[in-house]
mmCIF file of C-alpha atoms and ligand atoms in Angstrom:
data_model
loop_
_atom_site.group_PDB
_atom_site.id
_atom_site.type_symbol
_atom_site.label_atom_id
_atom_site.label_comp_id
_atom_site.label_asym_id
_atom_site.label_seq_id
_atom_site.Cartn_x
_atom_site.Cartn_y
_atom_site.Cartn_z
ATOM 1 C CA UNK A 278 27.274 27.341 -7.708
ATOM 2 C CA UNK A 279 26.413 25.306 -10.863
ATOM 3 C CA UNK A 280 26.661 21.841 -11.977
ATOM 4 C CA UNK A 281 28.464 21.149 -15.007
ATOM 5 C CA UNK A 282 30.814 19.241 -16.808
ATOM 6 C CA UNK A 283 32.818 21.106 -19.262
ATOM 7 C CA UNK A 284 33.944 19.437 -22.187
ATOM 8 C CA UNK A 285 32.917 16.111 -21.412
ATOM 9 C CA UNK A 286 33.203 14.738 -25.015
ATOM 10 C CA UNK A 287 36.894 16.208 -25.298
ATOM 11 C CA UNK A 288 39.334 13.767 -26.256
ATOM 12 C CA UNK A 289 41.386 11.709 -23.651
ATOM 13 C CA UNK A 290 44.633 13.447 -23.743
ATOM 14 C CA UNK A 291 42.704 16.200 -21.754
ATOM 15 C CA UNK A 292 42.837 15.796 -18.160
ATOM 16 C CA UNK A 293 40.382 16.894 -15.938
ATOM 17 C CA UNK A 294 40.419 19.533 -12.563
ATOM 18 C CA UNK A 295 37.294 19.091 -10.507
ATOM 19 C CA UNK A 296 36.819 22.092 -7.889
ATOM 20 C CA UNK A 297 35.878 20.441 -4.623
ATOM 21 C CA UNK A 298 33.051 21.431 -3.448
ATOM 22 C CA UNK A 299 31.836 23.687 -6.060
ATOM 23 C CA UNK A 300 30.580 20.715 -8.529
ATOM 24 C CA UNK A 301 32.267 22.216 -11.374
ATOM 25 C CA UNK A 302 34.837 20.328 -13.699
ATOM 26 C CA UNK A 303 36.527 21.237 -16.530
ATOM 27 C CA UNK A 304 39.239 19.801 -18.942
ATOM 28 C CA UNK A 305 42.573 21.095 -19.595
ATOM 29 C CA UNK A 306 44.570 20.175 -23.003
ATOM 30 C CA UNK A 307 48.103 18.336 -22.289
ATOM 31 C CA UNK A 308 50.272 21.352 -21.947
ATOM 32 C CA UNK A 309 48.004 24.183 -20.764
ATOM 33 C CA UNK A 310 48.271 25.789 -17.776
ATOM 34 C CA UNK A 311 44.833 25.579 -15.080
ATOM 35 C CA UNK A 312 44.332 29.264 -15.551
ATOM 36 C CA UNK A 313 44.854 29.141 -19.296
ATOM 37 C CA UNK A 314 41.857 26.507 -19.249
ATOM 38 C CA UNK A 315 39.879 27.417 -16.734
ATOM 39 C CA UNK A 316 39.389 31.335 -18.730
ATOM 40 C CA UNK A 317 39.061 29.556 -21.668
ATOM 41 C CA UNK A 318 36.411 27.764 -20.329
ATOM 42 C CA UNK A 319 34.733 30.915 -19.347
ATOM 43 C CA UNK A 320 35.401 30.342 -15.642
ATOM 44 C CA UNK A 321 36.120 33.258 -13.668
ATOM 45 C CA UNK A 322 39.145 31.742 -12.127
ATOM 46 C CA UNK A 323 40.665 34.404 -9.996
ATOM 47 C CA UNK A 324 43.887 35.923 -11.620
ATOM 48 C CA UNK A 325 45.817 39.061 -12.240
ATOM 49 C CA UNK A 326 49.308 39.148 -13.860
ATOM 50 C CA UNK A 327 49.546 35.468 -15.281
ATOM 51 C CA UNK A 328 53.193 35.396 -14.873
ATOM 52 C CA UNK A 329 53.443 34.149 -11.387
ATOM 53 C CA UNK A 330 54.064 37.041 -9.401
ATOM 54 C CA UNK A 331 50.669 38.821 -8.084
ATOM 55 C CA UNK A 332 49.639 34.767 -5.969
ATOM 56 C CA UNK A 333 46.267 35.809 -6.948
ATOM 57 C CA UNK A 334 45.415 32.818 -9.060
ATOM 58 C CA UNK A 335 46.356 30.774 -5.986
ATOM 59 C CA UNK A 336 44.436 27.348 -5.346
ATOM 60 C CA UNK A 337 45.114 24.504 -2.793
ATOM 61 C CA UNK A 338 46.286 21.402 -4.608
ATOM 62 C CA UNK A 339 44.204 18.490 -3.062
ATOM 63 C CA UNK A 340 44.988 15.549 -5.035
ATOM 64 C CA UNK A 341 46.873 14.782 -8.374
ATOM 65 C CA UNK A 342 50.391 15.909 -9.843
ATOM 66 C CA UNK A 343 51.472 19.037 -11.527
ATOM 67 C CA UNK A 344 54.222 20.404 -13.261
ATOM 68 C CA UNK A 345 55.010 24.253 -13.001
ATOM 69 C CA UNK A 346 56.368 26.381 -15.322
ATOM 70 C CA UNK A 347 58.207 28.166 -12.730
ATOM 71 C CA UNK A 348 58.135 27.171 -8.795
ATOM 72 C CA UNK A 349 54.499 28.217 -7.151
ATOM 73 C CA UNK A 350 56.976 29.533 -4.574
ATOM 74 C CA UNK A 351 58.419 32.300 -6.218
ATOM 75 C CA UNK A 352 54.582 33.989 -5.727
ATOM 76 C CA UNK A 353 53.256 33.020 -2.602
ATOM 77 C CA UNK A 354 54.043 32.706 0.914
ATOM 78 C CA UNK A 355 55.833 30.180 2.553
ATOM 79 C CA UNK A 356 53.078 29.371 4.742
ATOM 80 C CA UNK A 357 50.520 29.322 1.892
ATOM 81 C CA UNK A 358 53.408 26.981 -0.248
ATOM 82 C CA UNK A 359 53.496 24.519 2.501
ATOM 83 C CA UNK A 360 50.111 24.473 3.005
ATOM 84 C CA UNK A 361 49.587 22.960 -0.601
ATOM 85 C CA UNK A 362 48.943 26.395 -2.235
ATOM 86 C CA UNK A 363 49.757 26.070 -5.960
ATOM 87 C CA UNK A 364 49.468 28.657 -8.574
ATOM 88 C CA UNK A 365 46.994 28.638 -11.266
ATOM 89 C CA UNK A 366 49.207 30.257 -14.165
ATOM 90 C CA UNK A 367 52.389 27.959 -13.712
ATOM 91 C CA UNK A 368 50.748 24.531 -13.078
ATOM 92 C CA UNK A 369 50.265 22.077 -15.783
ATOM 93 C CA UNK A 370 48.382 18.929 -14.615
ATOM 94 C CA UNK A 371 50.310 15.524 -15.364
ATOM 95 C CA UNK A 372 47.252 13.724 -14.026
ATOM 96 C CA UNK A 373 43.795 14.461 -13.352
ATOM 97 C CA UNK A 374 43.705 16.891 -10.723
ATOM 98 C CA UNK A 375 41.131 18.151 -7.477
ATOM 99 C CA UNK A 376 42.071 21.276 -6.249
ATOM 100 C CA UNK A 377 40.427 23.665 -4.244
ATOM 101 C CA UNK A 378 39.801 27.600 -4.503
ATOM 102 C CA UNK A 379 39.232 29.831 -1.633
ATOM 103 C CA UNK A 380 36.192 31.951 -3.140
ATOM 104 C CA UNK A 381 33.244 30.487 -5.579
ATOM 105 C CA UNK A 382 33.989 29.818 -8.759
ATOM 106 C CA UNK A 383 32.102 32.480 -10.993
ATOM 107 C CA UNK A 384 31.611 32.615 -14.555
ATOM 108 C CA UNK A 385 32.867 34.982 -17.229
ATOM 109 C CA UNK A 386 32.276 36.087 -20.935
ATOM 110 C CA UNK A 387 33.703 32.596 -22.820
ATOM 111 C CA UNK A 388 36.975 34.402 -24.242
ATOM 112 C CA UNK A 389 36.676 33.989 -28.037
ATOM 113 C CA UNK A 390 39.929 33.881 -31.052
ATOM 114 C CA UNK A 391 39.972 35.899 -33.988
ATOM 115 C CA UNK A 392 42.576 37.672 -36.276
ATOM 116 C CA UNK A 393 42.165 41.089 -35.876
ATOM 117 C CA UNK A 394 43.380 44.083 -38.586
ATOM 118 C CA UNK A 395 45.148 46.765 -37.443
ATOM 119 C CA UNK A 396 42.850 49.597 -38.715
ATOM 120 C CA UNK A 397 44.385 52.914 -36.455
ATOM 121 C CA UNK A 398 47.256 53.763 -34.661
ATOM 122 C CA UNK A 399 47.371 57.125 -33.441
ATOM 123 C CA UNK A 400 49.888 58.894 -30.752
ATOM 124 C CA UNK A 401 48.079 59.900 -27.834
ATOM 125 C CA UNK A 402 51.011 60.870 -25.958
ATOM 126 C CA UNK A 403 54.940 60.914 -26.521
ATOM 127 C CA UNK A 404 54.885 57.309 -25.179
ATOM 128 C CA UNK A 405 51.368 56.277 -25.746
ATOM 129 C CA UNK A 406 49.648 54.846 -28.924
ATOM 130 C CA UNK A 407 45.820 54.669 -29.016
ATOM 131 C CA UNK A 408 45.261 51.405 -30.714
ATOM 132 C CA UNK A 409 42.312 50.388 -32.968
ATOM 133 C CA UNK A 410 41.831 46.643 -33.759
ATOM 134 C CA UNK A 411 39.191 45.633 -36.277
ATOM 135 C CA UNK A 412 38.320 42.182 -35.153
ATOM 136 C CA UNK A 413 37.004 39.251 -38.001
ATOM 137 C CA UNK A 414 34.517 37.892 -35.298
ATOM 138 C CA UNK A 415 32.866 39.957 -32.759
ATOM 139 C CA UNK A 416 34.360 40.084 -29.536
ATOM 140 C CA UNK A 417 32.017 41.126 -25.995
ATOM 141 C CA UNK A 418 33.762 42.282 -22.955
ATOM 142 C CA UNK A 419 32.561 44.379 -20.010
ATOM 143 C CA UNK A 420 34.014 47.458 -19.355
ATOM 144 C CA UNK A 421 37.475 46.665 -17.425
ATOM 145 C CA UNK A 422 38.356 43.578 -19.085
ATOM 146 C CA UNK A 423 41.201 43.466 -21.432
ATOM 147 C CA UNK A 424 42.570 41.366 -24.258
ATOM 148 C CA UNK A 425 45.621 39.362 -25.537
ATOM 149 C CA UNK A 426 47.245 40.128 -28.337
ATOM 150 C CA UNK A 427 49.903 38.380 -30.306
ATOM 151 C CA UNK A 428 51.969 39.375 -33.383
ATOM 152 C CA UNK A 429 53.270 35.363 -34.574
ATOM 153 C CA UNK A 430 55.974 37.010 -36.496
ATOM 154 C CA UNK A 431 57.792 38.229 -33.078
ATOM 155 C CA UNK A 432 55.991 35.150 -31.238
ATOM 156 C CA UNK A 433 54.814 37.746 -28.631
ATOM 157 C CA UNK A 434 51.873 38.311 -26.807
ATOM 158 C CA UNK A 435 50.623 41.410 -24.699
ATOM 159 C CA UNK A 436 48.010 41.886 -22.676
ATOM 160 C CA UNK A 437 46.012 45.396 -22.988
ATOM 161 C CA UNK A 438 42.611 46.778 -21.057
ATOM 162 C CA UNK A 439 39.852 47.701 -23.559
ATOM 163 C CA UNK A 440 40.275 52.005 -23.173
ATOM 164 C CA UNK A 441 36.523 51.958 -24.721
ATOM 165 C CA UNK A 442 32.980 50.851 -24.671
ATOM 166 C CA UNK A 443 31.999 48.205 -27.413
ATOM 167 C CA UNK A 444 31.876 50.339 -30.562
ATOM 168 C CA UNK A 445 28.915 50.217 -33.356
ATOM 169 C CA UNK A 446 31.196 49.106 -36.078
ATOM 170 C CA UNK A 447 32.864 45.941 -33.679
ATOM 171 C CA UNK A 448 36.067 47.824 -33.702
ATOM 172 C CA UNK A 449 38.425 47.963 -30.152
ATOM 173 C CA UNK A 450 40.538 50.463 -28.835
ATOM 174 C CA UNK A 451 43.689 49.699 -26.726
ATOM 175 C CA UNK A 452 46.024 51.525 -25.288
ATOM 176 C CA UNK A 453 49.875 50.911 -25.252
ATOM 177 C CA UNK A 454 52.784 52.415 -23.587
ATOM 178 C CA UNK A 455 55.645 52.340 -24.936
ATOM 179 C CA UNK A 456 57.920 49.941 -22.500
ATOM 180 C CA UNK A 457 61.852 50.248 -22.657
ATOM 181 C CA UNK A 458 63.077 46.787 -24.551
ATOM 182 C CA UNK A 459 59.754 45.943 -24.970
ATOM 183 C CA UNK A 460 58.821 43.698 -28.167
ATOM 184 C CA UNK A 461 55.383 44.248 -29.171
ATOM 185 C CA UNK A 462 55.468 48.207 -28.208
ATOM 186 C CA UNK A 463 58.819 48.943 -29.855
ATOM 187 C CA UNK A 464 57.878 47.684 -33.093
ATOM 188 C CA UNK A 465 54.275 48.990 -32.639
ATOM 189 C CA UNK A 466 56.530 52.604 -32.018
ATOM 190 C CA UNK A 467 58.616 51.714 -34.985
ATOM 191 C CA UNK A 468 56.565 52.762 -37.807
ATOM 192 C CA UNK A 469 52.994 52.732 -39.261
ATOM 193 C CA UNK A 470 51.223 49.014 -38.632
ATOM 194 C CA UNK A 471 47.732 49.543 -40.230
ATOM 195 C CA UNK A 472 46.823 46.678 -42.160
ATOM 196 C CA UNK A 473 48.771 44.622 -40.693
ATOM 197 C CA UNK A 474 46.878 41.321 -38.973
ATOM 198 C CA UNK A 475 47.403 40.320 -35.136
ATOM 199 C CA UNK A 476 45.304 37.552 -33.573
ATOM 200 C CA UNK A 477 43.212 38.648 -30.643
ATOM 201 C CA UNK A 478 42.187 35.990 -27.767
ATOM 202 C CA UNK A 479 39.732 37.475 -24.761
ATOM 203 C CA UNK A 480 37.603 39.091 -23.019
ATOM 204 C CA UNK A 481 39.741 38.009 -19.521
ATOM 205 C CA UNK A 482 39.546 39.654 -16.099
ATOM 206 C CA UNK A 483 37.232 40.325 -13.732
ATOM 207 C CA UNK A 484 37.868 44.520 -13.131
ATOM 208 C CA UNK A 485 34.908 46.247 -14.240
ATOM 209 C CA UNK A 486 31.745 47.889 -12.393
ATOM 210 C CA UNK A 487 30.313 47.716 -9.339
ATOM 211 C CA UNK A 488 26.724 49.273 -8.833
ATOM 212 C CA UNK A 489 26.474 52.069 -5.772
ATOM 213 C CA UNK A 490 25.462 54.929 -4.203
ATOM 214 C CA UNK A 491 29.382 55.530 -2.878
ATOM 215 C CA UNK A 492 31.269 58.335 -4.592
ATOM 216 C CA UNK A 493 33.632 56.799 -6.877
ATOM 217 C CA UNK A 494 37.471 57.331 -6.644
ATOM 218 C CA UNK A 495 39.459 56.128 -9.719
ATOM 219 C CA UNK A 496 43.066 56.045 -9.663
ATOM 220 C CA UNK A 497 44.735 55.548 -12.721
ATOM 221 C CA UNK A 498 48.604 55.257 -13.331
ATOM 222 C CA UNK A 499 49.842 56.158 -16.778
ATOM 223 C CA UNK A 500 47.762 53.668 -19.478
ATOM 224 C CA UNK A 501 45.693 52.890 -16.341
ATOM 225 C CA UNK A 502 43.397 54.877 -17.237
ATOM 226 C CA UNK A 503 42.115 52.902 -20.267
ATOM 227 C CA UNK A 504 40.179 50.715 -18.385
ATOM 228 C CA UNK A 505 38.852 53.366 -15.549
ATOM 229 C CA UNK A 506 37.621 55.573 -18.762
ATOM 230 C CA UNK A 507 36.271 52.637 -20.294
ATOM 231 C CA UNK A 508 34.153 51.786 -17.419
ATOM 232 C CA UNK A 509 33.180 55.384 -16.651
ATOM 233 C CA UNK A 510 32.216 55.870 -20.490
ATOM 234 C CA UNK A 511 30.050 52.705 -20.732
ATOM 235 C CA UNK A 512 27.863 54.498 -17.282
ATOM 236 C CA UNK A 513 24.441 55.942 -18.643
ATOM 237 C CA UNK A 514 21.553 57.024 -16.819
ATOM 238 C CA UNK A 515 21.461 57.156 -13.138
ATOM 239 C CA UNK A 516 24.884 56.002 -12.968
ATOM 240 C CA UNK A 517 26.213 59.344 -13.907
ATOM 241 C CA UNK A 518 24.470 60.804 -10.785
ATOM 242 C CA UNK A 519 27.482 59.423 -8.412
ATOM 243 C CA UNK A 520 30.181 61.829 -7.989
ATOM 244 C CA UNK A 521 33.530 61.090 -9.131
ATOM 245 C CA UNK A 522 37.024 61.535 -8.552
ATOM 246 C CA UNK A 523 39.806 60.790 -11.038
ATOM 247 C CA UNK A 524 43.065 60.809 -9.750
ATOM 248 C CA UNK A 525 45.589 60.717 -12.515
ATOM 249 C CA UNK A 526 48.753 60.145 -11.996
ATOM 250 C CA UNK A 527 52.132 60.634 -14.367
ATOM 251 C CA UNK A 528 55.401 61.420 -14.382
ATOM 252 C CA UNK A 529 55.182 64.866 -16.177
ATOM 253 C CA UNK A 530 53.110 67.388 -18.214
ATOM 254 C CA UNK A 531 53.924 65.362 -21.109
ATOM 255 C CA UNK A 532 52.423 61.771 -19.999
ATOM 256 C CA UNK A 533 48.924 63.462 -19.348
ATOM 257 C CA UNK A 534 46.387 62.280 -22.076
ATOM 258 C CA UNK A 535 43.296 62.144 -23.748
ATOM 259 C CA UNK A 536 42.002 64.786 -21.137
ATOM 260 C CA UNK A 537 39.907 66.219 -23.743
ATOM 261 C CA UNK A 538 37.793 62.853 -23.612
ATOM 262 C CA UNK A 539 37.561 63.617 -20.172
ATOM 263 C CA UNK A 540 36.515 66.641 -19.933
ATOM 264 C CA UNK A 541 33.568 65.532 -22.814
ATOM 265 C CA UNK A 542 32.722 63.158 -19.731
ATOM 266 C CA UNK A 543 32.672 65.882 -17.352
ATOM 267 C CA UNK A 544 30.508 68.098 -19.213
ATOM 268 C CA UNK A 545 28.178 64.968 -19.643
ATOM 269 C CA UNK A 546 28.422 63.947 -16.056
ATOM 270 C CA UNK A 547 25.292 64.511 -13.442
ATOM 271 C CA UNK A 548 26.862 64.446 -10.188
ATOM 272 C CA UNK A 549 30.114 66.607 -9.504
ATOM 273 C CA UNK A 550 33.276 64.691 -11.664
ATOM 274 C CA UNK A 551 36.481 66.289 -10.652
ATOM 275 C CA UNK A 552 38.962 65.177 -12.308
ATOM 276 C CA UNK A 553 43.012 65.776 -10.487
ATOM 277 C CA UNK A 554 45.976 65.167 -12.083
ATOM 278 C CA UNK A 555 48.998 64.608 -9.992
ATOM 279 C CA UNK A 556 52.830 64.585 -11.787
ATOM 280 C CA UNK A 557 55.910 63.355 -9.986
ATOM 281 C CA UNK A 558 58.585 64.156 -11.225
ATOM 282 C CA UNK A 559 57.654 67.113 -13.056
ATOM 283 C CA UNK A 560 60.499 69.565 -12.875
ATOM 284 C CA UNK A 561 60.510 72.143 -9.932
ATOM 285 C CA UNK A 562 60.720 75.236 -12.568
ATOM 286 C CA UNK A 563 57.964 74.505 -15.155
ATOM 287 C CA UNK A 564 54.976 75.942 -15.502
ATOM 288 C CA UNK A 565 52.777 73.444 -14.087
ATOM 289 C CA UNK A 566 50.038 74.456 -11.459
ATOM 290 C CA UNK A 567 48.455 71.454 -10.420
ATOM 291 C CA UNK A 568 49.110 68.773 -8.127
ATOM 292 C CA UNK A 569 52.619 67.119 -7.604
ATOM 293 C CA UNK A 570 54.289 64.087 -5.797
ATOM 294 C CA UNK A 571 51.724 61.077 -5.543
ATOM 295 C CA UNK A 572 48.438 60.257 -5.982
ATOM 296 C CA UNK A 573 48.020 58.852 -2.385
ATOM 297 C CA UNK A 574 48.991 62.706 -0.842
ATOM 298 C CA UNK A 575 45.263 64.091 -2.272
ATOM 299 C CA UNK A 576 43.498 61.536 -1.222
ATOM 300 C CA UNK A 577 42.782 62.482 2.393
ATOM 301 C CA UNK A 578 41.807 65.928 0.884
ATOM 302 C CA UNK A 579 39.421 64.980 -1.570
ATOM 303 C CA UNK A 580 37.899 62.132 0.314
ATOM 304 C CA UNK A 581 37.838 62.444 3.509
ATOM 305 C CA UNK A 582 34.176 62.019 5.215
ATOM 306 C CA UNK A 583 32.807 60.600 2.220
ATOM 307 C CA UNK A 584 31.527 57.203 1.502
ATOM 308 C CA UNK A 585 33.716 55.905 -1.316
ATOM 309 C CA UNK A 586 34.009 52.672 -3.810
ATOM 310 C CA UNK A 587 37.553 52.998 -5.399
ATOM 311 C CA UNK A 588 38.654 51.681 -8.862
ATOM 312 C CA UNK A 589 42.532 51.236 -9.080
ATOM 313 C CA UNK A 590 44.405 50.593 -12.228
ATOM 314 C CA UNK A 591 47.996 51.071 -13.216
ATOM 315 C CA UNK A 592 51.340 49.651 -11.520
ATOM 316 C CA UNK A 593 50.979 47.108 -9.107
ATOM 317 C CA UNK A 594 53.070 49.513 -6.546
ATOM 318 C CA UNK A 595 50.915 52.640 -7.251
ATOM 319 C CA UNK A 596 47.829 50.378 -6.860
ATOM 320 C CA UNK A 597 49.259 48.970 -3.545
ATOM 321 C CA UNK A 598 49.724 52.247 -2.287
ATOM 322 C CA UNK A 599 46.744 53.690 -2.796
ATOM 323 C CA UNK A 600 44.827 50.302 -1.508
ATOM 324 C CA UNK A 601 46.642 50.763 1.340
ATOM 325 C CA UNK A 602 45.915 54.920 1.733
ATOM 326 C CA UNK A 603 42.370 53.860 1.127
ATOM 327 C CA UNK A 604 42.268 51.709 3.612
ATOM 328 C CA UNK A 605 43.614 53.952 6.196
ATOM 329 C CA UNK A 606 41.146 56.074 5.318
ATOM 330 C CA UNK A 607 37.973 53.792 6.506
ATOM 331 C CA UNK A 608 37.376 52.710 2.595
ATOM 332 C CA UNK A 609 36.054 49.138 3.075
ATOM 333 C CA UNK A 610 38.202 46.227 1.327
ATOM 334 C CA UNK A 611 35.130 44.810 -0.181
ATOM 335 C CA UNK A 612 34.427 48.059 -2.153
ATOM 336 C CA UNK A 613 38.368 48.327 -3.473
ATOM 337 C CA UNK A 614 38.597 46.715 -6.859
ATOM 338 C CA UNK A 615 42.017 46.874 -8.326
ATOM 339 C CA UNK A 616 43.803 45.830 -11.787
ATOM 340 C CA UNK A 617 47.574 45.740 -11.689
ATOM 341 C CA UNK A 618 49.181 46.150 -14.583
ATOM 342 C CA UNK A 619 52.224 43.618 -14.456
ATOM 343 C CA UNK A 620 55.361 44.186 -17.219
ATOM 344 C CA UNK A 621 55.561 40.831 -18.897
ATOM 345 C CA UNK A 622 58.173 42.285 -20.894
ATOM 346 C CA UNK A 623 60.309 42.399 -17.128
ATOM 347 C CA UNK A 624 58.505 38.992 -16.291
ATOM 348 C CA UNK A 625 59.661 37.014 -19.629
ATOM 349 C CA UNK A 626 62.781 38.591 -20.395
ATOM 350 C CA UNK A 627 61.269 39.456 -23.702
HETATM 351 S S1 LIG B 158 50.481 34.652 -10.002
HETATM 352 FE FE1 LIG B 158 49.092 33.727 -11.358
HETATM 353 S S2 LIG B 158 47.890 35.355 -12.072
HETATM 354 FE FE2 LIG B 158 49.411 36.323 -10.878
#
């Protein structure tokens, strides 16, 4: 817990959200949602999707009025609702606000602004681009975290997971999937954007590495994996002793990438690092050897017996299905950390 008062010189059109209990205030600009504030504050306020559908930025509304940008209802129970659950992401305060949370209030890297350059864009699979950014100011994340992006001339902004450890030149690598109607990837698919200037706002979330003994079991759906071999590449020493077991899991042949930067892990690995790709819906007459159907089908195989801490990344109903198979499977909830990767392209209509 720590005692603070964040931005107490800001001027009065701010209003202010004290967490009861925690001694920690900060300011919010007229306008901004709590969540918006709070991360740009450097608060770990809990989160996930930001467009009101995962309830994980949930907080109890004690005292003070809010506007939302869409009803707190849509995302969370009714029980929760009535109780006086609000969401972080689609409340506004009118008024100075005290609300509650249900965990402690941590803190995170201070998310920073910059324009950023376009420097490399290179295919990485038929629907995948591996993007480099060259940022004006440095930006520091942990392994896990991702970034937003916005391109002002389509007044769109994406969110993507760094897919590598902080580079010696300052440069960051993203990776995007190409989504159907999507704005940012189809004109990022539409022709050759180096040099061209986005501005970058982050580091935000709070997936990233836990330290353990347990085997770790990654599960990555599609561009999942960026942030699973981001946190896996940024391990060094000792922490390349645990054993390791990627599940990767695609549609086809085709959707499988940048294995040849996992196999360079594998061969640098010290424990055992198996690494399992699963496809489903490859076709029933190709050539394909390996693993098919879903992700969740292996895991009994490969894990049974074995103490595990499991990093899940990709769609929020692969990720729900393997928590779940997990689960069943003794892993303990505390040692499940997920990131759900939540369309905002489906979410804003965009
Ligand atoms: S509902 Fe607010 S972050 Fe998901």
């Amino acid at each position: 817990m720590f005692e603070k008062i964040i931005g107490l010189f800001a001027p009065s059109r701010e209003l202010t959200v004290s967490v009861r209990g925690q001694g920690v205030e900060f300011k919010v600009p007229r306008g901004q949602t709590i969540l918006e504030s709070a991360l740009h504050h450097g608060l770990a306020f809990p989160h996930d999707c930001k467009v009101g559908s995962c309830g994980s930025c949930k907080y109890k509304l004690v005292s003070g009025k809010i506007s939302e940008l869409a009803s707190s209802a849509m995302g969370l129970s009714g029980d929760l609702y009535q109780s006086g659950y609000r969401l972080g992401c689609q409340s506004i305060p009118k008024e100075d606000l005290e609300i509650e949370l249900d965990s402690e209030l941590g803190r995170a890297i201070v998310p920073e602004e910059t324009i950023a350059l376009i420097s490399e864009q290179k295919t990485l699979a038929h629907d995948v681009i591996g993007l480099t950014l060259m940022p004006e100011k440095p930006i520091a994340f942990n392994p896990g975290q991702y970034a937003d992006i916005e391109y002002t001339e389509l007044s769109v902004v994406r969110s993507y997971s760094f897919s590598t450890p902080a580079q010696a030149d300052g440069s960051l690598n993203f990776h995007v999937r190409l989504v159907p109607g999507g704005v940012f990837s189809g004109w990022l698919f539409g022709g050759d954007r180096t040099g061209t200037t986005v501005t970058l706002r982050g580091p935000y979330g709070q997936f990233g590495f836990h330290e353990s003994d347990d085997v770790m079991v990654c599960v990555a759906g599609g561009t999942g994996l960026a942030p699973i071999k981001c946190i896996l590449e940024s391990m060094t020493g000792t922490q390349r002793e645990r054993d390791v077991f990627l599940f990767f899991g695609v549609r086809q042949q085709r959707d499988l990438y940048c294995l040849e930067q996992i196999q360079a892990l594998q061969r640098d690995w010290g424990g055992h690092f198996e690494l399992i790709p699963v496809l489903s819906e490859e076709p029933a007459t190709s050539s394909w050897k390996g693993k098919r159907g879903m992700v969740t089908e292996y895991f009994q195989e490969y894990l049974q017996g074995r103490s595990c801490e499991a990093y899940l990344c990709g769609p929020p109903p692969m990720v729900d299905a393997a928590e779940t198979e997990l689960l069943r499977l003794g892993v303990a909830h505390g040692s499940i950390y997920a990131d759900r990767f939540y369309n905002r392209t489906a979410a804003t209509a965009q």
